[in-house]
Tab-separated table of N, CA and C in Angstrom:
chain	number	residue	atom	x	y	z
A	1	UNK	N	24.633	-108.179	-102.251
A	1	UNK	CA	23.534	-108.094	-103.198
A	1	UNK	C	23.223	-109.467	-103.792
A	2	UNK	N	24.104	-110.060	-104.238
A	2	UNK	CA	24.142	-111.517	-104.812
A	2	UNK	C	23.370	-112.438	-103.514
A	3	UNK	N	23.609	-111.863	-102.419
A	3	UNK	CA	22.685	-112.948	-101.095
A	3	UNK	C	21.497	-113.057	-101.316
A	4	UNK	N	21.059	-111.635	-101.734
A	4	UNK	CA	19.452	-111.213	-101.458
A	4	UNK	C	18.906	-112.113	-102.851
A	5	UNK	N	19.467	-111.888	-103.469
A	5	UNK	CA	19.149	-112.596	-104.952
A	5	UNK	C	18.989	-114.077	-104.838
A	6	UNK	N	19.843	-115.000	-104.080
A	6	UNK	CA	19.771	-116.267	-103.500
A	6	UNK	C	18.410	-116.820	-102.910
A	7	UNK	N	18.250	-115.483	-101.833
A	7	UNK	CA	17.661	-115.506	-100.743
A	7	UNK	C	15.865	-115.468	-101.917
A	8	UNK	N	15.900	-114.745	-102.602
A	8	UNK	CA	14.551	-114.235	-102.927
A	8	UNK	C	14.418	-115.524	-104.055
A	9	UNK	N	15.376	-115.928	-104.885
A	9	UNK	CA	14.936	-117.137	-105.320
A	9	UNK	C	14.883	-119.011	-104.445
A	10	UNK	N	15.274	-118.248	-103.294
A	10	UNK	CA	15.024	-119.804	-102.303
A	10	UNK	C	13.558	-119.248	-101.900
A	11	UNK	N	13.170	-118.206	-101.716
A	11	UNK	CA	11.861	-117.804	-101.316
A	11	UNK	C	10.547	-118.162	-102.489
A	12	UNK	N	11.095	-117.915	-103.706
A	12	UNK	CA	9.946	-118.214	-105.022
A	12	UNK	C	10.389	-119.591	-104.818
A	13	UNK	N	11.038	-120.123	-104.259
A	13	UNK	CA	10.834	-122.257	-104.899
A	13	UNK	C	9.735	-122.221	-103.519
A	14	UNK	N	10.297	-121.772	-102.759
A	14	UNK	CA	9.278	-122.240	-101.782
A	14	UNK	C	8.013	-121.980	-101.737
A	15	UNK	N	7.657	-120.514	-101.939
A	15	UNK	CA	6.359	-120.067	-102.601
A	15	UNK	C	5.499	-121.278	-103.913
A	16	UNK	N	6.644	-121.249	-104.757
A	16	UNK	CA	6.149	-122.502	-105.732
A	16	UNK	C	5.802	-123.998	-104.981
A	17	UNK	N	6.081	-124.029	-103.807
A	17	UNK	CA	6.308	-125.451	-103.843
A	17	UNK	C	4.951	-125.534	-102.670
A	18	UNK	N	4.671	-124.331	-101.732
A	18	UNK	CA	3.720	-124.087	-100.748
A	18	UNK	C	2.097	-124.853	-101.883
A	19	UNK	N	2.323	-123.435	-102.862
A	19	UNK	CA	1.482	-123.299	-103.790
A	19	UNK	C	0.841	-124.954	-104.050
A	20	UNK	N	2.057	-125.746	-105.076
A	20	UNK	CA	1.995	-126.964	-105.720
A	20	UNK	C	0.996	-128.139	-104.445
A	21	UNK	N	1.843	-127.931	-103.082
A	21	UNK	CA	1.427	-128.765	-101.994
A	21	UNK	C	-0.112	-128.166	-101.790
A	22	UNK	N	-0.354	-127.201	-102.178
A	22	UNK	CA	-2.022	-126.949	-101.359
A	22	UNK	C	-3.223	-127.095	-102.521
A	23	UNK	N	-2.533	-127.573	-103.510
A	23	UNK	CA	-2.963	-127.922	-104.991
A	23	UNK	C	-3.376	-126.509	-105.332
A	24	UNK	N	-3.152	-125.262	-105.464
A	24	UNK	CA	-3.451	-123.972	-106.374
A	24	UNK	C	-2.880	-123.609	-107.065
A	25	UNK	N	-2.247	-124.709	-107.576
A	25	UNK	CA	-1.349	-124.680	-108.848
A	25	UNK	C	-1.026	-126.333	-109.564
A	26	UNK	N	-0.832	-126.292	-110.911
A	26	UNK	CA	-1.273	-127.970	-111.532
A	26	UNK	C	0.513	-127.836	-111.678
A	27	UNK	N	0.827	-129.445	-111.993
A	27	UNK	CA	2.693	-129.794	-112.468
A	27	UNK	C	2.953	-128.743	-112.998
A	28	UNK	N	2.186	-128.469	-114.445
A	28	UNK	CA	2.869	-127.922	-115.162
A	28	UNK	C	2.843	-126.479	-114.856
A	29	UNK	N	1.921	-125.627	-113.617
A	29	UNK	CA	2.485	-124.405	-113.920
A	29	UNK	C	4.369	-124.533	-112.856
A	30	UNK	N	3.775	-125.827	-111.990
A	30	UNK	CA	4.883	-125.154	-111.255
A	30	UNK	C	6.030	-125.609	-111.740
A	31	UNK	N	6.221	-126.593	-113.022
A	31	UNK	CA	7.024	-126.795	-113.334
A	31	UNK	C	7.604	-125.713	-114.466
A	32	UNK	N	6.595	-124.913	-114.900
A	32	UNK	CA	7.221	-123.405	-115.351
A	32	UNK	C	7.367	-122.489	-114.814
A	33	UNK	N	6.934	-122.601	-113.295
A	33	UNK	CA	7.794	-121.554	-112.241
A	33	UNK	C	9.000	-121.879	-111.415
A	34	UNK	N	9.268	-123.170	-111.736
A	34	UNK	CA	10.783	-123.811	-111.549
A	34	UNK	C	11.816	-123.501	-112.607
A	35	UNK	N	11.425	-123.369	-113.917
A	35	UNK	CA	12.031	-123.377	-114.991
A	35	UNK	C	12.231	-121.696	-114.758
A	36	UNK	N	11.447	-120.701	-114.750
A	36	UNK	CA	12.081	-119.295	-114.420
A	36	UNK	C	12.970	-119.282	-113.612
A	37	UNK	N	12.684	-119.857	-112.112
A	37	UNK	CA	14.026	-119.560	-111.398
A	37	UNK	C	14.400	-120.118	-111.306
A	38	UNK	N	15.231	-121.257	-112.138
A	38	UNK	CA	16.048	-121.960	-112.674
A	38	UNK	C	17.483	-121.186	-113.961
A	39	UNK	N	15.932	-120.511	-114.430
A	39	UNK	CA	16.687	-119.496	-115.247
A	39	UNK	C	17.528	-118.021	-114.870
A	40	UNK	N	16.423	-117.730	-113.853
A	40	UNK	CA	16.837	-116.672	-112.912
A	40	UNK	C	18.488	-116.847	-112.239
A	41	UNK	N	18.028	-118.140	-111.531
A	41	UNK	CA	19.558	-118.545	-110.752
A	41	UNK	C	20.669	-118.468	-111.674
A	42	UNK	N	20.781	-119.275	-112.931
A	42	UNK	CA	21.873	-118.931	-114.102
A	42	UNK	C	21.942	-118.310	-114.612
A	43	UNK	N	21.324	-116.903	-114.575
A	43	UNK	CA	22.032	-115.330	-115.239
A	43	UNK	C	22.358	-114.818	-114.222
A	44	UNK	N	21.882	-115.333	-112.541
A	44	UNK	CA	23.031	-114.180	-111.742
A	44	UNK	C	24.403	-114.981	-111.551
A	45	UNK	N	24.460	-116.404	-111.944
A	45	UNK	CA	25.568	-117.009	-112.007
A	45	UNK	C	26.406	-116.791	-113.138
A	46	UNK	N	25.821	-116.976	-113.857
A	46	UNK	CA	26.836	-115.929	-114.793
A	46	UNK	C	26.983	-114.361	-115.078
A	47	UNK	N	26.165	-113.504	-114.405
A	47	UNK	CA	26.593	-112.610	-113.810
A	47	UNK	C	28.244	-111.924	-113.137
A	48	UNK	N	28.110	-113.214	-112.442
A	48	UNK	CA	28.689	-113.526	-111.208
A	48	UNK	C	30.577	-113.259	-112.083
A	49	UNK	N	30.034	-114.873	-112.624
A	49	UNK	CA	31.008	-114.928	-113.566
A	49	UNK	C	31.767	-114.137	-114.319
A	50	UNK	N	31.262	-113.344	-114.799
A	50	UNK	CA	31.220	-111.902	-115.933
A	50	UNK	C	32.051	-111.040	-114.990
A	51	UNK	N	31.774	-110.671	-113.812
A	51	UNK	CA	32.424	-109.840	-112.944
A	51	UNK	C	33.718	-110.419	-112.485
A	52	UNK	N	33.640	-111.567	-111.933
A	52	UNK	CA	34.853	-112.014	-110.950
A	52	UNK	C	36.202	-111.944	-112.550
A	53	UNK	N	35.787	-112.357	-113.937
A	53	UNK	CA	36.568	-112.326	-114.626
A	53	UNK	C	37.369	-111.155	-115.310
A	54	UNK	N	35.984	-110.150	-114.685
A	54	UNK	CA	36.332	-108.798	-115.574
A	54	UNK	C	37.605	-108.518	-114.337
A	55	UNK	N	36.824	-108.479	-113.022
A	55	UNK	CA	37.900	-107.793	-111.887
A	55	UNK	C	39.121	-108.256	-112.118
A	56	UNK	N	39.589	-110.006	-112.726
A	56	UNK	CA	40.970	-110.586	-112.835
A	56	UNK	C	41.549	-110.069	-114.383
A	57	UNK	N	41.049	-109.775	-115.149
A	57	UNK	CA	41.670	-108.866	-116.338
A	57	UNK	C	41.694	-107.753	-115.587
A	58	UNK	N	41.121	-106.685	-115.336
A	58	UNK	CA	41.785	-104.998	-114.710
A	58	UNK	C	42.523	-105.605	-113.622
A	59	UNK	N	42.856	-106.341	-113.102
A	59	UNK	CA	43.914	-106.556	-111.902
A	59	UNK	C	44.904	-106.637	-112.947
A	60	UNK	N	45.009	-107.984	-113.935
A	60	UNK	CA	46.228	-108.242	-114.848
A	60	UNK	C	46.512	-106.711	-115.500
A	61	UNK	N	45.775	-105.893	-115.981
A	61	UNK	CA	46.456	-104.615	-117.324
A	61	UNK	C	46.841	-104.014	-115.990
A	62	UNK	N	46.500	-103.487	-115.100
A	62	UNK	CA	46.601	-102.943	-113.910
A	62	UNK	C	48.348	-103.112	-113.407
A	63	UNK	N	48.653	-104.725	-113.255
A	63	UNK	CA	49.659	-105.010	-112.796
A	63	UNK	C	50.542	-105.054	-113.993
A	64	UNK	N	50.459	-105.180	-115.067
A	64	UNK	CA	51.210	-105.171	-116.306
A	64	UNK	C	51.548	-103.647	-116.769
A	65	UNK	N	51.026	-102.798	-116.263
A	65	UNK	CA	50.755	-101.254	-116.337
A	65	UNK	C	51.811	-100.861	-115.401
A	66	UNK	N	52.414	-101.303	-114.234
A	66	UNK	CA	52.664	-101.125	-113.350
A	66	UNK	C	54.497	-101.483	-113.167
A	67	UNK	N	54.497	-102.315	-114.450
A	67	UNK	CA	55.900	-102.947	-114.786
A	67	UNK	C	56.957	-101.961	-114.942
């Protein structure tokens, strides 16, 4: 799931960047459609984060449970 999420924000830079190159779009919008998925990319990274840390706490009570 995290691929597709990659995948669809390498697809909006490029969309943004098609856009910027054929001039139907000025700096500044595309520099506020860089800044979304900019933003986009760092909440599924910390997403990301949020999970891989939660899974290593329930592994630790898990294995401490287990003593």
């Amino acid at each position: 799931m995290q691929q597709s999420r990659f995948t669809n924000i390498r697809l909006l830079i490029q969309g943004a960047t098609a856009l910027f190159d054929e001039g139907k779009i000025s700096v500044d919008e595309f520099g506020r459609l860089i800044d979304d998925v900019e933003n986009d990319y760092n909440r599924i990274v910390a997403d990301m984060q949020t999970k891989e840390m939660s899974e290593l706490l329930l592994s630790y009570v898990h294995q401490t449970n287990n003593r």
